GROMACS .gro file of C-alpha atoms in nm:
model
  212
    1MET     CA    1  10.025  10.839   7.506
    2ALA     CA    2   9.962  10.854   7.876
    3ILE     CA    3   9.812  10.536   8.041
    4VAL     CA    4   9.700  10.427   8.422
    5GLY     CA    5   9.963  10.296   8.623
    6LEU     CA    6  10.095  10.282   8.971
    7ARG     CA    7  10.052  10.669   9.013
    8ALA     CA    8   9.812  10.886   8.807
    9GLY     CA    9   9.953  11.180   8.609
   10ILE     CA   10  10.254  11.013   8.526
   11ASP     CA   11  10.336  10.967   8.169
   12TYR     CA   12  10.456  10.575   8.083
   13SER     CA   13  10.478  10.619   7.721
   14THR     CA   14  10.836  10.572   7.805
   15PRO     CA   15  10.984  10.318   8.070
   16ASN     CA   16  10.982  10.510   8.407
   17PRO     CA   17  11.199  10.372   8.715
   18LEU     CA   18  10.882  10.490   8.940
   19MET     CA   19  10.694  10.187   8.767
   20LEU     CA   20  10.964   9.945   8.700
   21GLN     CA   21  11.170   9.960   9.023
   22PRO     CA   22  10.905  10.050   9.327
   23ARG     CA   23  11.103   9.867   9.593
   24ILE     CA   24  11.349  10.018   9.838
   25ASP     CA   25  11.692   9.978   9.743
   26GLY     CA   26  11.867   9.747   9.972
   27ILE     CA   27  11.568   9.535  10.074
   28SER     CA   28  11.649   9.186   9.943
   29GLY     CA   29  11.387   8.998   9.754
   30ASN     CA   30  11.226   9.027   9.387
   31VAL     CA   31  10.952   9.228   9.239
   32HIS     CA   32  10.681   9.035   9.067
   33TYR     CA   33  10.350   9.224   8.929
   34VAL     CA   34   9.971   9.055   8.911
   35LYS     CA   35   9.778   9.249   8.627
   36LEU     CA   36   9.485   9.133   8.480
   37THR     CA   37   9.525   9.103   8.040
   38THR     CA   38   9.179   9.235   8.006
   39ASP     CA   39   9.321   9.610   8.160
   40ALA     CA   40   9.324   9.848   7.852
   41ASP     CA   41   9.685   9.933   7.953
   42TYR     CA   42   9.833   9.562   7.964
   43ASN     CA   43  10.026   9.518   7.613
   44THR     CA   44  10.144   9.867   7.706
   45PHE     CA   45  10.225   9.796   8.053
   46TYR     CA   46  10.390   9.460   7.946
   47ALA     CA   47  10.603   9.627   7.688
   48LEU     CA   48  10.760   9.905   7.864
   49HIS     CA   49  10.849   9.615   8.093
   50GLN     CA   50  11.022   9.403   7.912
   51GLN     CA   51  11.235   9.706   7.772
   52GLY     CA   52  11.336   9.777   8.122
   53TYR     CA   53  11.383   9.439   8.212
   54PRO     CA   54  11.480   9.239   7.897
   55ASP     CA   55  11.635   8.979   8.112
   56GLY     CA   56  11.302   8.894   8.251
   57SER     CA   57  11.445   8.980   8.610
   58LEU     CA   58  11.082   9.113   8.705
   59ALA     CA   59  10.777   8.933   8.647
   60ILE     CA   60  10.410   8.983   8.559
   61TYR     CA   61  10.154   8.732   8.612
   62ASN     CA   62   9.842   8.748   8.509
   63THR     CA   63   9.673   8.527   8.843
   64ILE     CA   64   9.784   8.584   9.208
   65THR     CA   65   9.778   8.180   9.195
   66ALA     CA   66  10.028   8.194   8.920
   67ALA     CA   67  10.222   8.468   9.117
   68VAL     CA   68  10.258   8.295   9.430
   69ALA     CA   69  10.342   7.986   9.307
   70ALA     CA   70  10.701   8.110   9.126
   71ILE     CA   71  10.773   8.374   9.440
   72GLY     CA   72  11.043   8.253   9.691
   73SER     CA   73  11.103   8.406  10.026
   74HIS     CA   74  11.134   8.791  10.074
   75ASP     CA   75  10.954   8.864   9.776
   76TRP     CA   76  10.755   9.165   9.676
   77LEU     CA   77  10.376   9.117   9.504
   78TYR     CA   78  10.216   9.417   9.363
   79LEU     CA   79   9.873   9.384   9.218
   80PHE     CA   80   9.686   9.613   8.994
   81PRO     CA   81   9.342   9.691   9.094
   82GLY     CA   82   9.065   9.439   8.985
   83SER     CA   83   8.929   9.169   9.045
   84TYR     CA   84   9.076   8.809   9.130
   85PRO     CA   85   8.828   8.555   9.161
   86GLU     CA   86   9.108   8.314   9.356
   87ASN     CA   87   9.167   8.112   9.651
   88VAL     CA   88   9.486   8.203   9.704
   89VAL     CA   89   9.724   8.026   9.945
   90VAL     CA   90  10.053   8.156  10.046
   91THR     CA   91  10.333   7.903  10.166
   92ALA     CA   92  10.647   8.121  10.136
   93ASP     CA   93  10.803   8.296  10.385
   94TYR     CA   94  10.852   8.697  10.438
   95ILE     CA   95  10.623   8.748  10.146
   96THR     CA   96  10.489   9.115  10.107
   97MET     CA   97  10.133   9.180   9.924
   98ILE     CA   98  10.080   9.538   9.816
   99GLY     CA   99   9.746   9.659   9.641
  100ILE     CA  100   9.820   9.977   9.368
  101VAL     CA  101   9.505  10.201   9.460
  102VAL     CA  102   9.343  10.419   9.184
  103GLY     CA  103   9.135  10.690   9.352
  104ARG     CA  104   8.962  10.593   9.652
  105TYR     CA  105   8.807  10.241   9.573
  106GLY     CA  106   9.065  10.099   9.284
  107TRP     CA  107   9.163   9.835   9.458
  108PRO     CA  108   9.253   9.497   9.390
  109ASP     CA  109   9.001   9.243   9.556
  110ILE     CA  110   9.075   8.865   9.611
  111ASP     CA  111   8.713   8.768   9.575
  112PRO     CA  112   8.626   8.374   9.470
  113ALA     CA  113   8.271   8.252   9.390
  114THR     CA  114   8.283   8.013   9.705
  115GLY     CA  115   8.561   7.929  10.011
  116THR     CA  116   8.847   8.137  10.146
  117ALA     CA  117   8.990   8.407   9.995
  118LEU     CA  118   9.345   8.389  10.160
  119SER     CA  119   9.530   8.158  10.356
  120VAL     CA  120   9.873   8.171  10.504
  121THR     CA  121  10.100   7.937  10.645
  122GLY     CA  122  10.416   8.136  10.574
  123GLN     CA  123  10.560   8.337  10.825
  124GLY     CA  124  10.613   8.687  10.810
  125PHE     CA  125  10.348   8.770  10.585
  126ALA     CA  126  10.257   9.124  10.523
  127ALA     CA  127   9.963   9.296  10.296
  128LYS     CA  128   9.875   9.614  10.260
  129HIS     CA  129   9.586   9.815  10.035
  130MET     CA  130   9.409   9.443   9.956
  131ARG     CA  131   9.065   9.345   9.979
  132PHE     CA  132   8.936   8.995  10.038
  133TYR     CA  133   8.595   8.852  10.026
  134SER     CA  134   8.430   8.537  10.110
  135ALA     CA  135   8.070   8.466   9.996
  136ASP     CA  136   8.018   8.148  10.240
  137SER     CA  137   8.346   8.121  10.417
  138ASP     CA  138   8.633   8.236  10.685
  139VAL     CA  139   8.739   8.503  10.451
  140VAL     CA  140   9.118   8.504  10.563
  141VAL     CA  141   9.287   8.168  10.769
  142GLN     CA  142   9.634   8.303  10.918
  143ASN     CA  143   9.858   7.973  11.065
  144ALA     CA  144  10.188   8.141  11.057
  145ASN     CA  145  10.339   8.428  11.283
  146GLY     CA  146  10.457   8.736  11.248
  147PHE     CA  147  10.192   8.873  11.029
  148ARG     CA  148  10.067   9.232  10.920
  149TYR     CA  149   9.764   9.343  10.781
  150LYS     CA  150   9.755   9.744  10.721
  151LYS     CA  151   9.483   9.916  10.508
  152CYS     CA  152   9.300   9.630  10.417
  153VAL     CA  153   8.940   9.564  10.387
  154PHE     CA  154   8.792   9.235  10.520
  155ASP     CA  155   8.453   9.167  10.354
  156GLY     CA  156   8.139   8.889  10.434
  157ASP     CA  157   7.844   8.807  10.299
  158THR     CA  158   7.514   8.645  10.406
  159GLY     CA  159   7.622   8.312  10.318
  160MET     CA  160   7.886   8.309  10.596
  161ALA     CA  161   7.776   8.069  10.922
  162SER     CA  162   7.751   8.228  11.228
  163THR     CA  163   8.098   8.054  11.333
  164GLU     CA  164   8.287   8.205  11.024
  165LEU     CA  165   8.511   8.503  11.048
  166LEU     CA  166   8.668   8.755  10.843
  167LEU     CA  167   8.964   8.691  11.018
  168ARG     CA  168   9.074   8.348  11.187
  169LEU     CA  169   9.394   8.342  11.357
  170VAL     CA  170   9.460   7.968  11.413
  171PRO     CA  171   9.755   7.785  11.500
  172HIS     CA  172   9.906   7.495  11.206
  173ALA     CA  173   9.738   7.192  11.264
  174THR     CA  174  10.139   7.014  11.227
  175ASN     CA  175  10.348   7.269  11.245
  176THR     CA  176  10.405   7.361  11.656
  177LYS     CA  177  10.633   7.675  11.532
  178LYS     CA  178  10.341   7.858  11.337
  179THR     CA  179  10.111   7.937  11.604
  180ALA     CA  180   9.955   8.284  11.426
  181SER     CA  181  10.096   8.523  11.689
  182GLU     CA  182  10.298   8.830  11.699
  183GLY     CA  183  10.069   8.958  11.425
  184ARG     CA  184   9.965   9.295  11.405
  185ILE     CA  185   9.604   9.455  11.218
  186SER     CA  186   9.601   9.823  11.147
  187ASN     CA  187   9.359  10.091  11.028
  188CYS     CA  188   9.154   9.777  10.857
  189ASP     CA  189   8.778   9.757  10.748
  190LEU     CA  190   8.546   9.464  10.866
  191ARG     CA  191   8.244   9.462  10.709
  192LEU     CA  192   8.011   9.164  10.711
  193SER     CA  193   7.633   9.057  10.698
  194ASN     CA  194   7.703   8.732  10.891
  195GLY     CA  195   7.938   8.571  11.088
  196SER     CA  196   8.196   8.735  11.321
  197GLY     CA  197   8.476   8.950  11.290
  198ILE     CA  198   8.855   8.884  11.438
  199GLY     CA  199   8.888   8.530  11.600
  200PHE     CA  200   9.149   8.338  11.806
  201GLN     CA  201   9.114   7.968  11.736
  202HIS     CA  202   9.249   7.779  12.003
  203GLY     CA  203   9.386   7.396  12.079
  204LEU     CA  204   9.556   7.290  11.727
  205SER     CA  205   9.873   7.330  11.810
  206THR     CA  206  10.125   7.239  12.115
  207GLY     CA  207  10.310   7.580  12.088
  208ALA     CA  208  10.329   7.902  12.178
  209GLY     CA  209  10.115   8.186  12.101
  210VAL     CA  210   9.694   8.144  12.065
  211GLY     CA  211   9.814   7.773  12.102
  212PRO     CA  212   9.757   7.605  12.408
   0.00000   0.00000   0.00000
């Protein structure tokens, strides 16, 4: 039986290298998946994963929080579409977070009930095809350098204060090497009902970049 996976129209009834080996050859880091257990095809996907990687070298997690707690520097994190009501904190360096998109609106959403969706203190973080949402706080807080957000959606809501932001670039309070600088934001959607878009917060670091 064909199931919904990384690409529409592919039969995943047998292990497929497009599903089980999505990273580029020669690039360092391990591959990890995040997939909701409520997905209709979860059990089939998990079984195929076990066939392709019986040694467990490619992991599947059910929450983003569990995945980021286990991953290491230079790892790749692929998220299946769905709603992830979590406050995610990324501390490892050079993490790549990629959303698997189905159709136009089948994105993975990080949408906690309250608080910031994503906080990043790891250097060299990259995100693509992700949606970040907060009802009442900064949506994303970026402390570290060398970041990239591409084709992501930043969503706010009416519960945000006027001083809160969709993306706050702020130097780390104690680590002077992390100045929220040298980043790139491209082809992203910014949507809000209150608050503001992208902002730099100065004065928390004695380093360079957006600090004093």
